[in-house]
Short mmCIF file of C-alpha atoms in Angstrom, two decimals:
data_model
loop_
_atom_site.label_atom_id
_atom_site.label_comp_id
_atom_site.label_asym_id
_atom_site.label_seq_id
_atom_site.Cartn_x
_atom_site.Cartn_y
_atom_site.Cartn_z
CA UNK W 26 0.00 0.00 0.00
CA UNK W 27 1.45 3.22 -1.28
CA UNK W 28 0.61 6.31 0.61
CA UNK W 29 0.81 9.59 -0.78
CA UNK W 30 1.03 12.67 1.42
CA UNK W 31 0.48 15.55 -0.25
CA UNK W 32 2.98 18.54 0.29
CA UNK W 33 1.43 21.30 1.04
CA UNK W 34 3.87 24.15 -0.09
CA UNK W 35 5.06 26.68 3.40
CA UNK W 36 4.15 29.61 3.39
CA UNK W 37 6.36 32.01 2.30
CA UNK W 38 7.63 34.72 4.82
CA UNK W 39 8.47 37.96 3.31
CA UNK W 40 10.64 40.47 4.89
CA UNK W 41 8.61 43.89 5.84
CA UNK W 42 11.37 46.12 4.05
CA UNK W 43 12.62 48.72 5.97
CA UNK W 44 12.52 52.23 4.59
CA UNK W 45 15.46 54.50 3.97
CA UNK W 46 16.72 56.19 6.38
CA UNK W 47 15.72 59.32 4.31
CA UNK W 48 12.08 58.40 4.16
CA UNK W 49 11.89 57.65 8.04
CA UNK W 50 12.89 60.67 8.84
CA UNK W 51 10.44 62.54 6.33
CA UNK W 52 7.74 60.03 8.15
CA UNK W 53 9.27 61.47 11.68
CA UNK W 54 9.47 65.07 10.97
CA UNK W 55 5.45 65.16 9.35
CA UNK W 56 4.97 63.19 13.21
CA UNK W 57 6.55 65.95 14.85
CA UNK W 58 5.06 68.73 12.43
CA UNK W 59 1.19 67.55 13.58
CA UNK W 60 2.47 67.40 17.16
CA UNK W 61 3.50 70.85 17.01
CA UNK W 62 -0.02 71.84 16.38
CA UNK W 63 -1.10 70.49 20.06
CA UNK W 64 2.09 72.73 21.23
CA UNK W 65 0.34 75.77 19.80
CA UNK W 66 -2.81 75.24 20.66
CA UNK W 67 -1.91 74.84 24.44
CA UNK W 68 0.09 78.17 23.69
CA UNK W 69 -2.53 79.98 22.93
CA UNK W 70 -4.39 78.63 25.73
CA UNK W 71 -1.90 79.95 27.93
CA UNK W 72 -1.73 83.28 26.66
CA UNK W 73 -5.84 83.67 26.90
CA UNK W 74 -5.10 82.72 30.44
CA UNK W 75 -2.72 85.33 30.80
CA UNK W 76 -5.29 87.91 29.17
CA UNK W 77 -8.11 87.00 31.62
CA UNK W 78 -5.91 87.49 34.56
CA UNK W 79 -4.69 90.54 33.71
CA UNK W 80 -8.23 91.65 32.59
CA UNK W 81 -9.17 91.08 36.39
CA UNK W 82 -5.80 93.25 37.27
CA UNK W 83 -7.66 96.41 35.04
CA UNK W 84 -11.06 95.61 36.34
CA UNK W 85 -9.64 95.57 40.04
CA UNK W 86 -8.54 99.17 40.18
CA UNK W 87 -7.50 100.13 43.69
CA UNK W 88 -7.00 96.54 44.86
CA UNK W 89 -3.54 97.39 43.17
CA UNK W 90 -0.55 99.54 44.13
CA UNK W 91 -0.41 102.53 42.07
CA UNK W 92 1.13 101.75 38.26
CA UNK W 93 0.03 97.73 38.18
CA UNK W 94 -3.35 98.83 36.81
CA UNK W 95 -1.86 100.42 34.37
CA UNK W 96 0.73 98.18 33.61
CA UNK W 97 -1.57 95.62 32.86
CA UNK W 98 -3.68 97.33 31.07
CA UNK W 99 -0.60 97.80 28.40
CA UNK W 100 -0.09 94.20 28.88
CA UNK W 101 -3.10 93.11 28.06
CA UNK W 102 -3.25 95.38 25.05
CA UNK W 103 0.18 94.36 23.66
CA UNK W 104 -0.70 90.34 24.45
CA UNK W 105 -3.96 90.76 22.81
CA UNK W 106 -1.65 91.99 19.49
CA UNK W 107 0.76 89.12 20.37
CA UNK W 108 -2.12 86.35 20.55
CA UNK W 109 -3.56 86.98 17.41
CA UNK W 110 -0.93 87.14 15.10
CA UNK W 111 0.20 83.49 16.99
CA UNK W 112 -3.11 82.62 15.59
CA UNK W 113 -2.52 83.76 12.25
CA UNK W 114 0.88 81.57 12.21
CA UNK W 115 -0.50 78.57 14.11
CA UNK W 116 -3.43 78.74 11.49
CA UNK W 117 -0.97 79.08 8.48
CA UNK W 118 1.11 75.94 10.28
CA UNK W 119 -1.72 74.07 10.13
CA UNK W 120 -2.53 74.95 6.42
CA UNK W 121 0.85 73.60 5.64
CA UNK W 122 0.88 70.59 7.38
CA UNK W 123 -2.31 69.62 6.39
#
């Protein structure tokens, strides 16, 4: 009595190529790009935090020595200038990752 056994070819295991060197770091730098977005963002979180506590400064008057009212009254002003044109870049940043 003969028996046959089939053969049932293995599978064949391919290598997952690795990329070059030049296109893993394109791949890490668009990583790092899109992270720098959350970066912003808290940013300009921080800086409307900044704007609301100096708003209270203004708004408390003679709470303050003499000058702080004032002073953060300029502050605010100047951050307010600040703030938006970080929101003009961060927006443009976003444009180009995107």
């Amino acid at each position: 009595m003969s028996t046959c056994t089939a053969l049932t070819p293995a599978p064949v295991l391919g290598l997952v190529e690795t990329p070059l060197p030049a296109v893993k770091a394109r791949q890490l730098f668009a990583e790092a790009r899109a992270v720098s977005l959350d970066h912003l963002n808290a940013l300009e979180r921080a800086m409307d935090t900044v704007g609301e506590l100096l708003d209270a400064v203004v708004e408390g008057g003679d709470l303050y020595a003499p000058g702080l009212r004032e002073f953060a009254g300029r502050l605010t002003e100047d951050l307010s200038y600040k703030a938006r044109t970080l929101r003009m870049l961060s927006m443009r940043q976003a444009e180009s990752i995107g």
